[in-house]
Short mmCIF file of C-alpha atoms and ligand atoms in Angstrom, two decimals:
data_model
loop_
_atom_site.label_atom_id
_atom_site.label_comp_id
_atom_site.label_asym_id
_atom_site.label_seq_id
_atom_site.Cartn_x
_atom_site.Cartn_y
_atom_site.Cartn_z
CA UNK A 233 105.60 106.38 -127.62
CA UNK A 234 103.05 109.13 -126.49
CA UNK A 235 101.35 109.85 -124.11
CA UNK A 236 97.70 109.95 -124.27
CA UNK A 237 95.91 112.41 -122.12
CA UNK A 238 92.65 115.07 -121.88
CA UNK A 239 93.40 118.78 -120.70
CA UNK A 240 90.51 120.38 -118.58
CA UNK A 241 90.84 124.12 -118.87
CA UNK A 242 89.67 127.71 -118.47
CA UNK A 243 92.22 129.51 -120.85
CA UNK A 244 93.09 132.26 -119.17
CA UNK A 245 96.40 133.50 -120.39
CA UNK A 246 98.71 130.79 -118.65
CA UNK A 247 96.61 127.93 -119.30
CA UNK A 248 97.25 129.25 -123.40
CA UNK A 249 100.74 129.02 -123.00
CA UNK A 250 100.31 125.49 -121.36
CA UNK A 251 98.08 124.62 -124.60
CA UNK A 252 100.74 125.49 -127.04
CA UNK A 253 102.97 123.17 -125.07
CA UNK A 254 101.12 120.54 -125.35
CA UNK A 255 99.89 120.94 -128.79
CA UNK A 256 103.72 121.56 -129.57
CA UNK A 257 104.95 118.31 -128.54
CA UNK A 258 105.39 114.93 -130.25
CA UNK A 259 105.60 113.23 -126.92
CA UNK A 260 101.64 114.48 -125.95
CA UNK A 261 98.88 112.77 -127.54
CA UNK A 262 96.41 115.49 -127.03
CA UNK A 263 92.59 112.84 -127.56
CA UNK A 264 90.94 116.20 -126.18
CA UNK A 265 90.43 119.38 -124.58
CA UNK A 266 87.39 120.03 -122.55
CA UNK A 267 86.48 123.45 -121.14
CA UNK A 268 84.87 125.14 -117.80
CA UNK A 269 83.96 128.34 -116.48
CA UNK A 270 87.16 129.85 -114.21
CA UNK A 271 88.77 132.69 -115.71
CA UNK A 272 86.01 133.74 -117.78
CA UNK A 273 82.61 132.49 -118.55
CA UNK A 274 82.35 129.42 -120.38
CA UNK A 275 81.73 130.57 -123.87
CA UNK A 276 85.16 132.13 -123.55
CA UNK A 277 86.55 129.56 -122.21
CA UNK A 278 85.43 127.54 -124.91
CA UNK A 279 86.33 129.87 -128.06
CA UNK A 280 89.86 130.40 -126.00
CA UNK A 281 90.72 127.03 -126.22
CA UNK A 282 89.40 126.60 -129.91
CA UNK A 283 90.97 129.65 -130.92
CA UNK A 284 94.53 128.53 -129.45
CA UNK A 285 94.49 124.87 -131.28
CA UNK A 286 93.78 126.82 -134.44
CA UNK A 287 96.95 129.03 -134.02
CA UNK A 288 99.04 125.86 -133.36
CA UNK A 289 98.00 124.29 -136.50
CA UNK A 290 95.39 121.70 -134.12
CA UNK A 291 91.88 122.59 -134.79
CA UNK A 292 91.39 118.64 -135.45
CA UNK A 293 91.32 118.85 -131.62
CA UNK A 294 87.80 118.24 -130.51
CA UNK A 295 86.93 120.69 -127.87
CA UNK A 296 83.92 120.07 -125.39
CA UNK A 297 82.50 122.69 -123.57
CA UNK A 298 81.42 121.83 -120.01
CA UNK A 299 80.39 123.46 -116.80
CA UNK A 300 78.91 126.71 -117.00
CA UNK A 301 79.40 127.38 -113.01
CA UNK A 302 81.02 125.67 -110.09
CA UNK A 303 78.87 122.90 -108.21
CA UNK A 304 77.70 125.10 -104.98
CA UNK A 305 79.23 129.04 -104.87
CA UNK A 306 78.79 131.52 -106.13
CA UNK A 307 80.32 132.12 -109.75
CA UNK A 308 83.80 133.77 -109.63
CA UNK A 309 85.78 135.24 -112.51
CA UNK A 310 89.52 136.53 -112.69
CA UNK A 311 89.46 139.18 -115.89
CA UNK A 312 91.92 141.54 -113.74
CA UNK A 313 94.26 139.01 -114.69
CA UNK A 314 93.58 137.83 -117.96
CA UNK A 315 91.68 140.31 -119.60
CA UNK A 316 88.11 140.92 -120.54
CA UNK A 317 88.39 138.07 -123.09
CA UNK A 318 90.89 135.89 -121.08
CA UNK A 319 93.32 135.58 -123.48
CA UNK A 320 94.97 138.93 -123.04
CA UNK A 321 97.88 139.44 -125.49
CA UNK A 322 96.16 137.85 -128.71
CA UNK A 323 93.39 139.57 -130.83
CA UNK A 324 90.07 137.73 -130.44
CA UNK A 325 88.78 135.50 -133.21
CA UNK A 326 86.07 133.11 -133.70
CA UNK A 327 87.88 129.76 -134.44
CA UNK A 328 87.28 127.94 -137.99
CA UNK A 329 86.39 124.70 -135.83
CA UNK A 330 83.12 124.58 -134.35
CA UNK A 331 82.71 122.80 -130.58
CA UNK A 332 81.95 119.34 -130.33
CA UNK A 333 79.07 118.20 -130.29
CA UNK A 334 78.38 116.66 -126.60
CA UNK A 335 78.79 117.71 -122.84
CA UNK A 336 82.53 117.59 -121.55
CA UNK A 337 81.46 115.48 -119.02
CA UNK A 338 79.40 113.20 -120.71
CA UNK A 339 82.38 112.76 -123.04
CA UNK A 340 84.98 112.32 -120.07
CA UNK A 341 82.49 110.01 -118.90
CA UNK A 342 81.98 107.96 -121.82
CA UNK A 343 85.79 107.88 -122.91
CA UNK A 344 87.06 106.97 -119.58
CA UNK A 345 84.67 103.89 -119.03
CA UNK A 346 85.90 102.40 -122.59
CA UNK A 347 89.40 103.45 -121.94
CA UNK A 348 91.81 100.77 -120.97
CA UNK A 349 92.96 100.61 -116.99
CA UNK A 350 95.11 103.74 -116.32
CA UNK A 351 95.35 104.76 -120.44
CA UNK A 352 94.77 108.29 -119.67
CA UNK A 353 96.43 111.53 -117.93
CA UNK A 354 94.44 114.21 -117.14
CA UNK A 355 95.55 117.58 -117.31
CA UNK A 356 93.16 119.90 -115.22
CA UNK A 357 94.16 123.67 -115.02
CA UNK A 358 91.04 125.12 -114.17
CA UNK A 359 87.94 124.87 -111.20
CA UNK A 360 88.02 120.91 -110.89
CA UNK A 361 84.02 121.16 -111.77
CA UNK A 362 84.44 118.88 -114.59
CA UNK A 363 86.15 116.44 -112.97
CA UNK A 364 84.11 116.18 -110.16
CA UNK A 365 80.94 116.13 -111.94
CA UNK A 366 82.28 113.15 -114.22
CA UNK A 367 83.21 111.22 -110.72
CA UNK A 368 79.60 111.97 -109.28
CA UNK A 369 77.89 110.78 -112.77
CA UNK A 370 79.92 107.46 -112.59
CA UNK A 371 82.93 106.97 -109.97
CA UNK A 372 84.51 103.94 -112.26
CA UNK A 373 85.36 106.23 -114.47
CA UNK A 374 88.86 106.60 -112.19
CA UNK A 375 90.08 103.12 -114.06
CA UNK A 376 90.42 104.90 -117.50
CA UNK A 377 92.75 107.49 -115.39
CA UNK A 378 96.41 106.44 -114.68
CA UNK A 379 97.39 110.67 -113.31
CA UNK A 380 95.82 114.06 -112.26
CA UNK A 381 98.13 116.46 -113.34
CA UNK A 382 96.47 119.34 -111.73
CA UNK A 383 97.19 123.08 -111.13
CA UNK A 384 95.57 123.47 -107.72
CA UNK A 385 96.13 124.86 -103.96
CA UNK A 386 98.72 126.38 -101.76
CA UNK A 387 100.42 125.77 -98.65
CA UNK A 388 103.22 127.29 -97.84
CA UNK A 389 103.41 130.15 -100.15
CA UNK A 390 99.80 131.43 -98.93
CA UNK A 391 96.63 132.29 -101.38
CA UNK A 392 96.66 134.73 -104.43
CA UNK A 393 92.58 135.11 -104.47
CA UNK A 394 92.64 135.14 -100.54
CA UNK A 395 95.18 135.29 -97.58
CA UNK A 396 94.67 130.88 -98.10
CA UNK A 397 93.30 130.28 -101.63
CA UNK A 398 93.86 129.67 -104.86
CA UNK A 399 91.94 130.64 -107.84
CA UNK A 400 90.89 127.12 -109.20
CA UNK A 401 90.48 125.99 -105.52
CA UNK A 402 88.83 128.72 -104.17
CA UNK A 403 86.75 129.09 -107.88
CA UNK A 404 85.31 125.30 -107.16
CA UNK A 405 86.34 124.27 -103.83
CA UNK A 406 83.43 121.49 -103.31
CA UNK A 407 84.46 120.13 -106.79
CA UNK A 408 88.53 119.92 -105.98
CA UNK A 409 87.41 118.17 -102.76
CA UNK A 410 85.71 115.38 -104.67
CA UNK A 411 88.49 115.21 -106.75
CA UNK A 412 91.48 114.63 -104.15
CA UNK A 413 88.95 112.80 -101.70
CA UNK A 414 88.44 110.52 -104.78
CA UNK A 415 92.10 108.87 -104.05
CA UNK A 416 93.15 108.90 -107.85
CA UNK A 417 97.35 109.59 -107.68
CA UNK A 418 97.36 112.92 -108.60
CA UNK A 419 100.81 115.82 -108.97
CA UNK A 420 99.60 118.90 -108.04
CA UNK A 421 101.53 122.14 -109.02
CA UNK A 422 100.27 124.89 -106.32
CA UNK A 423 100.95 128.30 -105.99
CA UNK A 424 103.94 127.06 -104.44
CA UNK A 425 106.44 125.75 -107.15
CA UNK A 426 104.68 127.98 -109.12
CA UNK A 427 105.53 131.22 -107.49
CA UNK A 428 109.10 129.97 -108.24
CA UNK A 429 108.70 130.04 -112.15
CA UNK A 430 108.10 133.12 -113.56
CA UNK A 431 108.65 134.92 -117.16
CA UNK A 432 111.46 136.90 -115.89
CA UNK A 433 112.72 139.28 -118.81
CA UNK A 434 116.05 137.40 -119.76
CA UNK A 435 113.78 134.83 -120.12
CA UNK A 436 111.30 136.07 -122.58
CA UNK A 437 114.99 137.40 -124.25
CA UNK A 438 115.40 134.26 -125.03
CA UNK A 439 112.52 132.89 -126.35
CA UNK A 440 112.59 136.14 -128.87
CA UNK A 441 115.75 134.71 -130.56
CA UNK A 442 113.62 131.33 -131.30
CA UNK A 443 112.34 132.91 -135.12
CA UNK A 444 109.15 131.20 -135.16
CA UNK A 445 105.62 132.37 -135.47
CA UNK A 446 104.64 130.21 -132.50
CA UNK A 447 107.53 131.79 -130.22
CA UNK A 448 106.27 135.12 -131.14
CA UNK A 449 103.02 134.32 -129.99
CA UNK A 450 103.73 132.61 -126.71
CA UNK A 451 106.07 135.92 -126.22
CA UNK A 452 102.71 137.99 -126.62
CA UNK A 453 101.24 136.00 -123.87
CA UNK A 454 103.82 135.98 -121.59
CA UNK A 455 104.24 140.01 -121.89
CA UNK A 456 100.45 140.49 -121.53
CA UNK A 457 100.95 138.34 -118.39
CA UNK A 458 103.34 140.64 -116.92
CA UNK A 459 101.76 143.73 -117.63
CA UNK A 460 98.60 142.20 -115.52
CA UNK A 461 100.57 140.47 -112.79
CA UNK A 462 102.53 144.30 -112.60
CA UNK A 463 99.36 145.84 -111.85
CA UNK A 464 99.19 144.02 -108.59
CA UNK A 465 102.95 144.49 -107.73
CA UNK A 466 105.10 146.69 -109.87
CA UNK A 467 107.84 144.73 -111.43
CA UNK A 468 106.66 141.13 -110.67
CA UNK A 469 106.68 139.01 -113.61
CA UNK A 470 103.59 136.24 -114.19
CA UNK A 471 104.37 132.64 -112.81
CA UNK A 472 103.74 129.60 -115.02
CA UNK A 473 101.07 128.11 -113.33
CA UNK A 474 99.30 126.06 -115.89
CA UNK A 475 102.01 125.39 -118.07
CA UNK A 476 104.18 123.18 -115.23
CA UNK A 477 101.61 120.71 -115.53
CA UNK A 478 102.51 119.99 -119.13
CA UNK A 479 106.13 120.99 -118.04
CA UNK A 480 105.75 118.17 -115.49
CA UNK A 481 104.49 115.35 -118.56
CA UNK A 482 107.62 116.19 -120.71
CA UNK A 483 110.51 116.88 -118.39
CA UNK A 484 109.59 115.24 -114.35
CA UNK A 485 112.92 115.50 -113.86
CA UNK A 486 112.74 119.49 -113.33
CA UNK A 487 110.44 119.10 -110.46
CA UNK A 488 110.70 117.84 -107.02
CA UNK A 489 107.84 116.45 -105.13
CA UNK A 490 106.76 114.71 -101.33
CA UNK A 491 103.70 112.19 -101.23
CA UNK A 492 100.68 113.90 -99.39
CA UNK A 493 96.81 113.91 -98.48
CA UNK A 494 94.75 116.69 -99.57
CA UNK A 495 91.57 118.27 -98.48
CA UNK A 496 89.78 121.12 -99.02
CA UNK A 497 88.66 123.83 -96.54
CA UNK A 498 84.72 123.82 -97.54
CA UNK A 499 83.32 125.13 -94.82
CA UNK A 500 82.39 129.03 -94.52
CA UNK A 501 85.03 131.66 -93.50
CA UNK A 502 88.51 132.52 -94.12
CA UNK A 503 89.79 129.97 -95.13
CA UNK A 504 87.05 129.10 -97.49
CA UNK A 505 89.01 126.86 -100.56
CA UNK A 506 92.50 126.34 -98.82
CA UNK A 507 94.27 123.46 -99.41
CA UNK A 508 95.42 121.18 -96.62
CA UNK A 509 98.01 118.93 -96.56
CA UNK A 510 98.19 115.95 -94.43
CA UNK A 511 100.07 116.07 -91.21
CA UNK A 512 101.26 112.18 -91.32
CA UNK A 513 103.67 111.43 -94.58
CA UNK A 514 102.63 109.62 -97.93
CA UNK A 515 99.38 109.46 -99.74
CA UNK A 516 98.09 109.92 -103.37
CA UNK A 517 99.06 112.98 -103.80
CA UNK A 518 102.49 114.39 -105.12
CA UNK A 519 102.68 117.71 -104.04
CA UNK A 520 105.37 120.10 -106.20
CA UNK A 521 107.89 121.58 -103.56
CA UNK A 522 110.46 122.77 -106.33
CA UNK A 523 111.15 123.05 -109.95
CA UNK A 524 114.26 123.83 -112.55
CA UNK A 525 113.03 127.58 -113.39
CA UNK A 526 115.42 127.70 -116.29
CA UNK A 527 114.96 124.14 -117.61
CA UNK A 528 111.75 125.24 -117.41
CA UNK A 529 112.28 127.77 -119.84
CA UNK A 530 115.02 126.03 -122.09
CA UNK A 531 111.39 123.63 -122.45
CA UNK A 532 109.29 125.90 -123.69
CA UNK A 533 111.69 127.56 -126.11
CA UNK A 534 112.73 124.04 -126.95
CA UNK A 535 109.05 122.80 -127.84
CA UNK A 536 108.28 126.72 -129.52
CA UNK A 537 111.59 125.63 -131.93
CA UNK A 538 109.92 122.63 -132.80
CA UNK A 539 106.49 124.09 -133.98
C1 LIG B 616 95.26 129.55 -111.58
O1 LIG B 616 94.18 130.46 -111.59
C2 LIG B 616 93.94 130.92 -112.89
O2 LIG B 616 93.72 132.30 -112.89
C3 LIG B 616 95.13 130.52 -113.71
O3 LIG B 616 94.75 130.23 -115.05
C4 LIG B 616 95.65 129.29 -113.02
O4 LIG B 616 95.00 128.14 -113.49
C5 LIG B 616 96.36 130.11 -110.71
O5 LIG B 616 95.90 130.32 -109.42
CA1 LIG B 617 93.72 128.11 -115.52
#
């Protein structure tokens, strides 16, 4: 059986790798990706995403292009680590497949209201604004979703766009506090489980002995995602941030988690976009405190085999 879900993105070199995952496996029934502005501007965003279901063979995929810009602050962008087009690694093309036609939230809207109770998982690696919006436009829409996946937050391991945030947090921090006030059960994978999983070279090794085209591409990424996350501290290697949510549909059993609250630091200051975590234990949340780095891997060159 697969599993049906809708991936909210802003691809952004790891959230590319996490889209070949998913549009790699049997087990994912991909019914759609919708876009939003994070990494780059949303017309990036948007041809990213297109561009990466064309080089997996997917560009019957319908991808929706949503939010332009986060619900209250000011528009932030993260090129230094991404690239100018935010898909550093891979040559630039204009996909064969146009966008849908249709908001991304009017379409998470109208698919999650028809949906069956709990049919879908989303997967959201990007500012929640999408999300959010969809929940503001028509709060039953949370019976159509049975899981957040998201990529969101950090506690422990501290920010990487501030001291206390990150990115997709801090990006949209009044839209990721609708979203975990909302109560839907959500796993989120923060900065730290995924400060744990990087593309250490051995790694990479590895997924250079899998001979096909789609390894050699997801190689490309993950090299262009070292060379960035080097500039910031030599010899660091880039963590697979978006791609443990996907890692997290197809293999659970890699990750450990504890049941949580979450909020969201809104107000001005400092800690503007942290993530806070409940002092008292359980809640809707499963919060990522480890993962299986090299099962990790062994996944992805599994699933890059496959394709
Ligand atoms: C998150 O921020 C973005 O830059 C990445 O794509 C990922 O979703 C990590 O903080
Ligand atoms: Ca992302």
């Amino acid at each position: 059986m697969t599993l049906p879900i809708i991936i909210d993105c802003d691809p952004g070199v790891d959230d590319a790798v996490m889209l070949m995952m998913a549009l790699a496996s049997d087990r994912l029934d991909v019914r759609a990706i919708t876009t939003v502005a994070g990494n780059v501007p949303l017309r990036l965003t948007s041809r990213n995403a297109r561009m990466m279901c064309q080089l997996m063979g997917r560009g019957d995929v319908p991808v929706y292009a949503g939010c332009p810009r986060p619900i209250l602050r000011t528009p932030v962008t993260a090129e230094d680590f991404h690239g100018k087009s935010g898909i550093a690694g891979l040559d630039p093309f204009e996909p064969d497949a146009p966008l849908a036609s249709g908001h991304a939230v009017t379409f998470l809207v109208d698919t999650l209201k028809a949906a069956s109770p709990g049919e879908c998982t989303l997967v959201v690696t990007g500012p929640m604004t999408n999300i959010a919006a969809a929940l503001v436009l028509d709060p039953s829409i949370a019976q159509g979703i049975s899981r957040l996946v998201l990529m969101a937050g950090a506690d422990s391991e501290g920010g990487n766009i501030t001291p206390f945030s990150e990115f997709n947090v801090y990006a949209d921090p009044h839209a990721a506090e609708i979203v975990f006030a909302s109560g839907i059960p959500a796993t989120v994978m923060s900065l730290d489980v995924t400060h744990t999983v990087r593309a250490e070279l051995p790694r990479i090794e590895r997924l250079k002995q899998v001979k096909t085209e789609k390894a050699a591409i997801m190689v490309r990424l993950l090299e262009a995602g070292n060379v960035m996350e080097g500039r910031w501290k030599e010899g660091r290697k880039s963590p697979m941030h978006d791609p443990s949510t996907v890692a997290f549909l197809l293999a659970p059993h890699l990750f450990e988690a504890k049941a949580t609250t979450v909020s969201v630091a809104t107000e001005d200051g400092e800690r503007f976009g942290q993530t806070r975590l409940a002092t008292a234990p359980g809640g809707p949340h499963d919060w990522v405190t480890s993962a299986d780095a090299d099962g990790f891997f062994d996944l992805i060159a599994d699933l890059m085999a496959r394709t």
